[in-house]
Amino acid sequence: MTVATTAAAAESREILARLGVAAAVWSSDGFEARSPIDGSVAGRVAETPDLDAVSARSVAAFHQWKRLPAPRRGELVRLLGEELRASKDDLARLVTLEAGKIVSEGLGEVQEMIDICDFAVGLSRQLYGLTLASERPGHHMRETWQPLGPVLVISAFNFPVAVWAWNACLALICGDPVIWKPSEKTPLTALATQAVFDRAIARFGDAPEGLCQLVIGGREAGEALAADPRIALVSATGSTRMGRAVAQTVAARLGRSLLELGGNNAMIVTPSADLDMAVRAIAFSAVGTCGQRCTTLRRLLVHESVADGLIARLKAAYETLPVGDPREAGVLIGPLIDEAAAHGFDTALAHAVEQGGRIVVGGDRVDRDGVYVRPAIVRMPAQSAVVQHETFAPILYVLTWSDFDEAVAMQNAVPQGLSSCVFTDSVREAEAFLSAWGSDCGIANVNIGPSGAEIGGAFGGEKDTGGGRESGSDAWKAYMRRQTQTVNFSRELPLAQGVKFEV
């Protein structure tokens, strides 16, 4: 393994060794894994050579895995949760080193993995169907859910391990093998997670080979697997551009896709809002993970009567936000993932100014190794083209309104439809926001920001966000096939709808 001698690279190597990542995965010419903390090369990871063999192993594993009772499949996920608990600190530290998240966010992401394990274990005994009334005497009908087949998980860099867990834990208890193609920007956390899973497999005892496989590769690998008819479901998290390509590829073979794509999330602040709460919610939602969350707050829609005061308070808060090495105590904002992300940040701010915007605070680079920026607040005269575009960086656009219906219309007037929220003490405004003519997003919150969803609810959004749902509620149904069954326990053979056909 060729590595730089920086502290971040050295720490990555130590953690990977403790987590049991074999030296055989390294390559002198493989995918380069860099730490955004200082830009150092932490390692080069060998590309998966034979994707056809990966799919073949997954199909073979499916034929065995689906025969195990769901509660037994849940036992593997329970063991995975135990292994994640034992490895939480190391895996979280690796998330910080490779994705640039502050320590508490890295720990929170691994805790999310543990939580979805617990959820899935309970769910493994509750994969319920329906009993339906039959119109034919001596018959009964029922609806059941059956294992679907191999599931491909394509994950993004910003949640390098939690998104895999959301999908893998549900897929496994539903009877499906998993193939994981992580972002090429975060292969180390994927390797570490696979090593943790392998320990759970060893304890489980009778899992088939190929039940959960990791594919290291770039865009071409994801495209090839998405086009493979042996893959029953493609769950892809990333940009809307990527999602459109995946959807078209999978639809061309009449396959299934589950898409979690871009967000352009808004908060409506009304005159009755608790501004102390709103400031706190805005700060985390707009700058957490350096603005690199699909649920990041990107549009602040404020009533004109409270706008100046709220902006002044936010400006003061932004000026004190600690930006720096995410491993250091007190730091709240780590680096952007790479220079391309910083270029998007700079370009969006330039376009905002061209479109009449005024930068209230931030927007500049921080002079240190890695790619660090100061989060920006931009006051905009209208919801222009740059505001309607999701820039994956900490830019908060502020617009004002005078009528609540106008605010809801502004909230909905973007292509994306992931998360939304309103801060108000008015029951009428809150309920209108949550009504059929209110927010058009998959997530709608009152007096809480758009970011930081719990695993118990189904996660996902509408429009350009893709329409997929992961994690809690009945999201498990995406990983199974529905079957309507009819049993005739009589000695007659009546036809439905009174049809007569005697031979």
Coordinates of C-alpha atoms in Angstrom, one line a residue:
M1 CA 0.0 0.0 0.0
T2 CA 1.4 3.4 -1.0
V3 CA 0.5 6.1 1.5
A4 CA 1.5 9.6 2.6
T5 CA 3.0 9.9 6.0
T6 CA 0.4 12.4 7.3
A7 CA -1.3 11.9 10.6
A8 CA -4.7 11.2 9.0
A9 CA -3.2 8.5 6.7
A10 CA -1.4 6.8 9.6
E11 CA -4.5 6.8 11.7
S12 CA -6.6 5.3 8.9
R13 CA -4.1 2.5 8.6
E14 CA -4.1 1.8 12.3
I15 CA -7.9 1.7 12.5
L16 CA -8.2 -0.6 9.5
A17 CA -5.8 -3.0 11.0
R18 CA -7.7 -3.1 14.2
L19 CA -11.0 -3.7 12.3
G20 CA -9.4 -6.6 10.4
V21 CA -9.1 -5.3 6.9
A22 CA -6.7 -7.6 5.1
A23 CA -3.6 -6.3 3.4
A24 CA -4.7 -8.1 0.2
V25 CA -7.2 -5.4 -0.6
W26 CA -4.5 -2.8 -1.2
S27 CA -3.0 -2.1 -4.7
S28 CA -0.3 0.1 -6.0
D29 CA -2.6 1.2 -8.9
G30 CA -6.1 0.9 -7.4
F31 CA -8.7 3.5 -6.4
E32 CA -7.1 6.2 -4.4
A33 CA -8.6 6.9 -1.0
R34 CA -7.9 10.4 0.4
S35 CA -8.7 12.0 3.7
P36 CA -10.5 15.3 3.1
I37 CA -9.1 16.4 6.5
D38 CA -5.7 17.2 4.9
G39 CA -5.9 15.8 1.4
S40 CA -3.5 12.9 2.1
V41 CA -3.6 9.6 0.4
A42 CA -4.7 7.0 3.0
G43 CA -4.4 4.0 0.6
R44 CA -5.1 2.6 -2.8
V45 CA -7.8 -0.1 -3.0
A46 CA -7.8 -2.8 -5.5
E47 CA -10.8 -2.8 -8.0
T48 CA -13.1 -5.7 -8.0
P49 CA -12.1 -7.7 -11.1
D50 CA -15.0 -9.9 -12.1
L51 CA -18.5 -8.4 -11.7
D52 CA -20.2 -11.4 -13.5
A53 CA -18.8 -13.7 -10.7
V54 CA -20.2 -11.3 -8.1
S55 CA -23.7 -11.5 -9.5
A56 CA -23.5 -15.3 -9.9
R57 CA -22.5 -15.8 -6.3
S58 CA -25.3 -13.5 -5.2
V59 CA -27.9 -15.5 -7.2
A60 CA -26.5 -18.8 -5.7
A61 CA -26.7 -17.3 -2.2
F62 CA -30.3 -16.2 -2.8
H63 CA -31.4 -19.8 -3.5
Q64 CA -30.1 -20.8 0.0
W65 CA -30.8 -17.7 2.0
K66 CA -34.5 -17.4 1.1
R67 CA -35.1 -20.9 2.5
L68 CA -34.2 -19.8 6.0
P69 CA -37.0 -18.6 8.2
A70 CA -37.1 -14.8 8.5
P71 CA -36.4 -14.9 12.3
R72 CA -33.3 -16.9 11.7
R73 CA -32.2 -14.4 9.1
G74 CA -32.8 -11.7 11.7
E75 CA -30.3 -13.5 14.0
L76 CA -27.5 -12.6 11.6
V77 CA -28.6 -8.9 11.7
R78 CA -28.7 -9.1 15.5
L79 CA -25.1 -10.4 15.5
L80 CA -24.1 -7.6 13.1
G81 CA -25.5 -5.1 15.6
E82 CA -23.4 -6.6 18.3
E83 CA -20.3 -6.4 16.2
L84 CA -21.0 -2.8 15.3
R85 CA -21.4 -1.9 19.0
A86 CA -18.0 -3.4 19.6
S87 CA -16.4 -1.5 16.7
K88 CA -18.4 1.7 17.0
D89 CA -15.5 4.0 18.0
D90 CA -13.1 2.7 15.4
L91 CA -15.6 2.7 12.6
A92 CA -16.9 6.2 13.6
R93 CA -13.3 7.5 13.6
L94 CA -12.8 6.1 10.1
V95 CA -16.0 7.9 8.9
T96 CA -14.5 11.1 10.3
L97 CA -11.1 10.5 8.6
E98 CA -12.6 9.5 5.2
A99 CA -15.7 11.6 4.9
G100 CA -14.6 14.6 7.1
K101 CA -17.5 14.5 9.6
I102 CA -17.0 15.8 13.0
V103 CA -16.6 13.2 15.8
S104 CA -20.2 13.3 17.1
E105 CA -21.6 12.9 13.5
G106 CA -19.3 10.0 12.8
L107 CA -20.5 8.3 16.1
G108 CA -24.1 9.2 15.2
E109 CA -23.8 7.5 11.8
V110 CA -22.6 4.3 13.3
Q111 CA -25.3 4.5 15.9
E112 CA -27.7 4.8 13.1
M113 CA -26.4 1.5 11.7
I114 CA -26.9 -0.1 15.2
D115 CA -30.4 1.3 15.4
I116 CA -31.5 -0.1 12.0
C117 CA -30.1 -3.5 13.1
D118 CA -32.4 -3.4 16.1
F119 CA -35.3 -2.3 14.0
A120 CA -34.7 -5.1 11.4
V121 CA -34.3 -7.8 14.0
G122 CA -37.8 -7.0 15.4
L123 CA -39.2 -6.7 11.9
S124 CA -37.9 -10.2 11.0
R125 CA -40.8 -11.6 13.1
Q126 CA -43.4 -9.1 11.6
L127 CA -43.2 -9.5 7.8
Y128 CA -47.0 -9.5 7.8
G129 CA -49.5 -10.2 5.0
L130 CA -53.3 -9.9 4.7
T131 CA -56.2 -12.3 4.8
L132 CA -58.8 -11.3 2.1
A133 CA -62.5 -12.3 1.8
S134 CA -63.2 -14.5 -1.2
E135 CA -66.5 -14.3 -3.0
R136 CA -66.3 -18.1 -3.8
P137 CA -67.6 -20.5 -1.2
G138 CA -65.0 -22.8 0.4
H139 CA -62.1 -20.5 -0.6
H140 CA -59.8 -18.2 1.2
M141 CA -57.4 -15.6 -0.2
R142 CA -54.3 -14.1 1.3
E143 CA -51.6 -11.7 0.4
T144 CA -48.0 -12.6 1.3
W145 CA -44.6 -11.1 0.8
Q146 CA -41.8 -13.3 -0.6
P147 CA -38.0 -12.7 -0.9
L148 CA -37.2 -10.7 -4.0
G149 CA -33.6 -11.6 -5.1
P150 CA -30.1 -9.9 -5.1
V151 CA -30.1 -6.3 -4.1
L152 CA -27.5 -3.8 -5.3
V153 CA -26.8 -0.9 -3.0
I154 CA -25.1 2.1 -4.5
S155 CA -24.2 4.5 -1.7
A156 CA -22.8 8.1 -1.7
F157 CA -19.8 9.5 0.2
N158 CA -21.7 11.7 2.6
F159 CA -23.2 8.8 4.6
P160 CA -20.6 6.2 3.7
V161 CA -21.9 3.4 6.0
A162 CA -25.4 4.2 7.3
V163 CA -27.1 4.0 3.9
W164 CA -25.7 0.6 3.3
A165 CA -27.1 -0.5 6.7
W166 CA -30.5 0.9 5.9
N167 CA -30.7 -1.2 2.9
A168 CA -28.7 -4.3 3.9
C169 CA -30.4 -5.0 7.2
L170 CA -33.9 -4.9 5.6
A171 CA -32.8 -6.8 2.5
L172 CA -31.2 -9.6 4.6
I173 CA -34.2 -10.1 6.9
C174 CA -36.4 -10.1 3.8
G175 CA -34.4 -13.0 2.3
D176 CA -32.2 -11.1 -0.2
P177 CA -28.4 -11.1 -0.7
V178 CA -26.7 -7.7 -1.0
I179 CA -24.1 -6.4 -3.3
W180 CA -22.6 -3.0 -2.2
K181 CA -21.0 -0.5 -4.6
P182 CA -19.8 2.3 -2.3
S183 CA -18.7 5.7 -3.5
E184 CA -15.2 5.6 -4.9
K185 CA -14.5 8.5 -2.6
T186 CA -15.1 6.4 0.5
P187 CA -13.8 2.8 0.0
L188 CA -12.1 2.5 3.3
T189 CA -15.2 2.7 5.4
A190 CA -16.8 0.2 3.1
L191 CA -13.9 -2.2 3.6
A192 CA -14.1 -1.8 7.3
T193 CA -17.8 -2.4 7.4
Q194 CA -17.4 -5.5 5.3
A195 CA -14.8 -6.8 7.8
V196 CA -17.3 -6.2 10.7
F197 CA -20.0 -8.0 8.8
D198 CA -17.7 -10.9 8.1
R199 CA -17.2 -11.4 11.8
A200 CA -21.0 -11.5 12.3
I201 CA -21.2 -14.1 9.5
A202 CA -18.5 -16.2 11.2
R203 CA -20.6 -16.3 14.4
F204 CA -23.8 -17.0 12.5
G205 CA -22.4 -20.2 11.0
D206 CA -24.7 -21.2 8.1
A207 CA -24.8 -18.2 5.8
P208 CA -24.2 -18.9 2.1
E209 CA -21.1 -17.6 0.4
G210 CA -21.8 -14.4 -1.4
L211 CA -24.5 -13.3 0.9
C212 CA -23.0 -9.8 1.2
Q213 CA -20.4 -8.7 -1.2
L214 CA -18.4 -5.5 -1.7
V215 CA -17.6 -4.2 -5.1
I216 CA -14.8 -1.6 -5.4
G217 CA -15.1 0.4 -8.6
G218 CA -16.1 3.5 -10.3
R219 CA -19.2 4.6 -12.3
E220 CA -18.7 1.8 -14.9
A221 CA -19.0 -0.9 -12.2
G222 CA -22.3 0.6 -11.0
E223 CA -23.6 0.9 -14.5
A224 CA -22.7 -2.7 -15.3
L225 CA -24.4 -4.1 -12.2
A226 CA -27.5 -1.9 -12.6
A227 CA -27.9 -3.4 -16.1
D228 CA -27.6 -7.0 -14.9
P229 CA -31.0 -8.7 -15.1
R230 CA -29.9 -11.0 -12.2
I231 CA -30.1 -8.0 -9.8
A232 CA -33.7 -7.8 -8.6
L233 CA -33.5 -4.3 -7.0
V234 CA -31.1 -1.4 -7.4
S235 CA -31.1 1.0 -4.4
A236 CA -29.2 4.1 -5.4
T237 CA -28.4 7.1 -3.3
G238 CA -26.8 10.1 -4.9
S239 CA -27.4 13.0 -7.3
T240 CA -30.5 13.3 -9.4
R241 CA -28.3 13.1 -12.5
M242 CA -27.0 9.7 -11.3
G243 CA -30.5 8.6 -10.4
R244 CA -31.9 9.3 -13.8
A245 CA -29.2 7.2 -15.4
V246 CA -29.8 4.3 -13.0
A247 CA -33.6 4.5 -13.4
Q248 CA -33.3 4.4 -17.2
T249 CA -30.9 1.5 -17.1
V250 CA -33.0 -0.6 -14.7
A251 CA -36.3 0.3 -16.4
A252 CA -34.9 -0.8 -19.7
R253 CA -34.8 -4.4 -18.3
L254 CA -38.1 -3.9 -16.4
G255 CA -36.2 -4.1 -13.1
R256 CA -36.9 -2.4 -9.8
S257 CA -35.1 0.7 -8.5
L258 CA -35.3 2.5 -5.2
L259 CA -33.9 6.0 -5.6
E260 CA -32.8 8.5 -2.9
L261 CA -31.6 11.5 -4.7
G262 CA -31.2 15.3 -4.3
G263 CA -32.9 17.6 -1.8
N264 CA -33.4 21.3 -1.8
N265 CA -35.0 21.6 1.6
A266 CA -36.7 24.7 3.0
M267 CA -37.7 26.0 6.3
I268 CA -40.7 28.4 6.6
V269 CA -40.4 30.8 9.6
T270 CA -43.6 32.5 10.6
P271 CA -44.2 35.6 12.8
S272 CA -45.2 33.4 15.7
A273 CA -42.2 31.2 15.5
D274 CA -39.9 30.6 18.5
L275 CA -36.8 32.3 17.0
D276 CA -34.4 30.9 19.6
M277 CA -35.4 27.3 18.5
A278 CA -35.3 28.3 14.9
V279 CA -31.8 29.7 15.1
R280 CA -30.5 26.5 16.6
A281 CA -32.3 24.3 14.1
I282 CA -31.1 26.4 11.2
A283 CA -27.5 26.2 12.3
F284 CA -27.4 22.5 12.5
S285 CA -29.5 21.9 9.4
A286 CA -27.6 24.3 7.2
V287 CA -24.0 23.7 8.2
G288 CA -23.9 20.2 9.6
T289 CA -21.6 17.8 7.6
C290 CA -20.5 21.1 5.9
G291 CA -23.8 21.2 4.0
Q292 CA -23.2 17.8 2.5
R293 CA -26.4 16.1 3.5
C294 CA -29.4 15.4 1.2
T295 CA -31.5 16.9 4.0
T296 CA -29.4 20.0 4.4
L297 CA -31.4 23.2 4.9
R298 CA -30.7 25.2 1.7
R299 CA -33.7 27.7 1.6
L300 CA -34.9 29.8 4.5
L301 CA -38.3 31.3 3.8
V302 CA -38.9 34.0 6.4
H303 CA -41.9 36.3 7.0
E304 CA -40.9 39.8 6.1
S305 CA -41.7 41.1 9.6
V306 CA -39.1 38.9 11.3
A307 CA -36.5 38.6 8.5
D308 CA -34.1 41.3 9.5
G309 CA -33.9 40.3 13.1
L310 CA -33.5 36.6 12.3
I311 CA -30.8 37.2 9.7
A312 CA -28.9 39.4 12.2
R313 CA -28.9 36.6 14.7
L314 CA -27.9 34.0 12.2
K315 CA -25.0 36.2 11.0
A316 CA -23.7 36.5 14.5
A317 CA -24.0 32.7 15.0
Y318 CA -22.2 32.0 11.7
E319 CA -19.4 34.3 12.6
T320 CA -18.6 32.1 15.6
L321 CA -18.9 28.7 14.0
P322 CA -15.6 26.8 14.5
V323 CA -14.2 25.5 11.1
G324 CA -11.3 23.0 11.2
D325 CA -10.0 19.5 11.7
P326 CA -13.2 17.5 12.5
R327 CA -11.2 15.4 15.0
E328 CA -10.6 18.4 17.3
A329 CA -12.9 19.1 20.2
G330 CA -15.3 22.0 19.6
V331 CA -15.1 22.0 15.9
L332 CA -18.5 22.0 14.3
I333 CA -17.6 22.2 10.6
G334 CA -15.1 20.0 8.9
P335 CA -14.0 19.9 5.3
L336 CA -15.8 19.6 2.0
I337 CA -15.1 16.2 0.4
D338 CA -12.8 17.5 -2.4
E339 CA -11.9 20.4 -4.6
A340 CA -14.7 19.7 -7.0
A341 CA -17.2 20.4 -4.1
A342 CA -15.4 23.6 -3.3
H343 CA -15.6 24.7 -7.0
G344 CA -19.4 24.1 -6.8
F345 CA -19.5 26.2 -3.7
D346 CA -17.6 29.1 -5.3
T347 CA -19.6 28.9 -8.6
A348 CA -23.0 28.9 -6.9
L349 CA -22.1 32.0 -4.8
A350 CA -20.9 33.8 -8.0
H351 CA -24.2 32.9 -9.7
A352 CA -26.2 34.0 -6.7
V353 CA -24.6 37.4 -6.8
E354 CA -25.2 37.6 -10.6
Q355 CA -28.9 36.9 -9.9
G356 CA -29.2 39.7 -7.4
G357 CA -28.1 38.0 -4.2
R358 CA -26.2 39.6 -1.4
I359 CA -23.7 37.5 0.7
V360 CA -24.5 38.3 4.3
V361 CA -21.7 36.2 5.8
G362 CA -19.2 33.6 4.9
G363 CA -18.4 32.3 1.4
D364 CA -14.6 32.3 1.6
R365 CA -12.0 29.6 1.8
V366 CA -10.1 28.7 4.9
D367 CA -6.3 28.6 4.4
R368 CA -5.2 25.2 5.5
D369 CA -4.5 21.7 4.0
G370 CA -7.7 20.1 2.8
V371 CA -10.8 21.9 1.4
Y372 CA -12.4 24.1 4.0
V373 CA -14.9 26.9 3.5
R374 CA -16.9 29.3 5.7
P375 CA -20.6 28.6 5.4
A376 CA -22.5 31.3 3.6
I377 CA -25.8 33.0 4.0
V378 CA -27.1 34.8 0.9
R379 CA -30.1 37.0 0.8
M380 CA -32.0 36.6 -2.5
P381 CA -34.6 38.8 -4.1
A382 CA -36.4 35.8 -5.7
Q383 CA -36.2 32.0 -6.0
S384 CA -33.9 32.2 -9.1
A385 CA -32.2 29.4 -11.0
V386 CA -29.3 29.0 -8.5
V387 CA -31.7 28.7 -5.6
Q388 CA -33.6 26.0 -7.4
H389 CA -30.4 24.0 -7.9
E390 CA -29.0 21.8 -5.2
T391 CA -25.4 22.8 -4.4
F392 CA -23.9 20.2 -2.1
A393 CA -22.2 22.7 0.1
P394 CA -23.1 25.0 3.0
I395 CA -25.0 27.8 1.3
L396 CA -28.2 29.1 2.8
Y397 CA -30.4 31.2 0.6
V398 CA -32.8 33.5 2.5
L399 CA -36.1 34.8 0.9
T400 CA -39.0 36.7 2.4
W401 CA -42.8 36.3 2.1
S402 CA -45.9 38.1 3.3
D403 CA -48.7 35.5 2.9
F404 CA -48.5 31.9 4.3
D405 CA -49.9 30.4 1.1
E406 CA -47.2 32.2 -0.8
A407 CA -44.6 30.7 1.5
V408 CA -45.9 27.1 0.9
A409 CA -45.9 27.7 -2.8
M410 CA -42.3 28.9 -2.7
Q411 CA -41.4 25.8 -0.6
N412 CA -42.9 23.6 -3.3
A413 CA -41.7 25.5 -6.4
V414 CA -38.4 23.6 -6.8
P415 CA -37.7 20.3 -8.7
Q416 CA -36.7 18.4 -5.5
G417 CA -39.1 17.1 -2.8
L418 CA -37.2 15.5 0.0
S419 CA -37.5 17.3 3.4
S420 CA -39.3 20.4 4.6
C421 CA -40.3 22.2 7.8
V422 CA -42.2 25.1 9.3
F423 CA -41.5 27.0 12.6
T424 CA -44.8 28.3 13.9
D425 CA -46.9 28.5 17.1
S426 CA -50.1 28.6 15.0
V427 CA -52.0 25.3 14.9
R428 CA -53.7 26.5 11.7
E429 CA -50.4 27.1 9.9
A430 CA -48.9 23.8 11.2
E431 CA -51.8 21.8 10.0
A432 CA -52.0 23.6 6.7
F433 CA -48.4 22.8 6.1
L434 CA -49.0 19.1 6.8
S435 CA -52.2 19.0 4.7
A436 CA -52.7 17.7 1.2
W437 CA -52.3 21.3 -0.1
G438 CA -49.2 21.9 2.1
S439 CA -45.7 20.6 1.7
D440 CA -45.2 18.3 -1.3
C441 CA -42.1 16.6 0.3
G442 CA -41.6 13.1 1.6
I443 CA -40.7 14.5 5.0
A444 CA -42.6 17.4 6.6
N445 CA -41.7 18.6 10.1
V446 CA -43.1 21.2 12.5
N447 CA -40.8 23.1 14.9
I448 CA -37.8 20.9 14.0
G449 CA -35.3 21.2 11.1
P450 CA -35.3 19.2 7.9
S451 CA -32.2 17.2 8.8
G452 CA -31.6 14.3 11.2
A453 CA -34.4 11.9 10.5
E454 CA -35.1 8.9 12.8
I455 CA -34.8 5.4 11.5
G456 CA -38.4 4.5 12.6
G457 CA -40.0 6.5 9.8
A458 CA -39.8 5.8 6.1
F459 CA -37.1 8.0 4.6
G460 CA -37.3 9.5 1.1
G461 CA -38.9 12.1 -1.1
E462 CA -40.9 13.0 -4.2
K463 CA -40.2 14.6 -7.6
D464 CA -36.5 14.8 -8.5
T465 CA -35.7 13.1 -5.1
G466 CA -36.8 9.9 -6.8
G467 CA -39.8 8.6 -4.9
G468 CA -37.9 5.9 -2.9
R469 CA -38.4 5.0 0.7
E470 CA -35.8 3.4 3.0
S471 CA -35.4 2.6 6.7
G472 CA -38.5 2.4 8.9
S473 CA -42.3 2.0 8.6
D474 CA -43.2 -0.4 5.7
A475 CA -40.1 0.4 3.6
W476 CA -39.3 -3.3 3.9
K477 CA -41.9 -4.0 1.2
A478 CA -39.5 -2.6 -1.5
Y479 CA -37.2 -5.6 -0.9
M480 CA -39.9 -8.3 -1.3
R481 CA -42.4 -9.4 -4.0
R482 CA -46.1 -9.4 -3.3
Q483 CA -48.1 -12.6 -4.0
T484 CA -51.8 -13.0 -3.9
Q485 CA -52.7 -16.6 -3.0
T486 CA -56.1 -18.4 -3.2
V487 CA -56.8 -21.8 -1.6
N488 CA -59.9 -23.9 -2.5
F489 CA -60.7 -26.1 0.4
S490 CA -64.1 -27.2 -1.0
R491 CA -65.0 -30.0 -3.5
E492 CA -66.5 -27.5 -5.9
L493 CA -64.8 -25.3 -8.5
P494 CA -66.8 -22.1 -8.8
L495 CA -65.4 -19.3 -10.9
A496 CA -65.2 -15.7 -9.9
Q497 CA -67.7 -13.1 -11.1
G498 CA -70.3 -15.9 -11.6
V499 CA -68.7 -17.1 -14.8
K500 CA -70.0 -20.5 -16.0
F501 CA -67.7 -22.9 -17.9
E502 CA -68.8 -26.5 -17.7
V503 CA -66.9 -29.3 -19.7

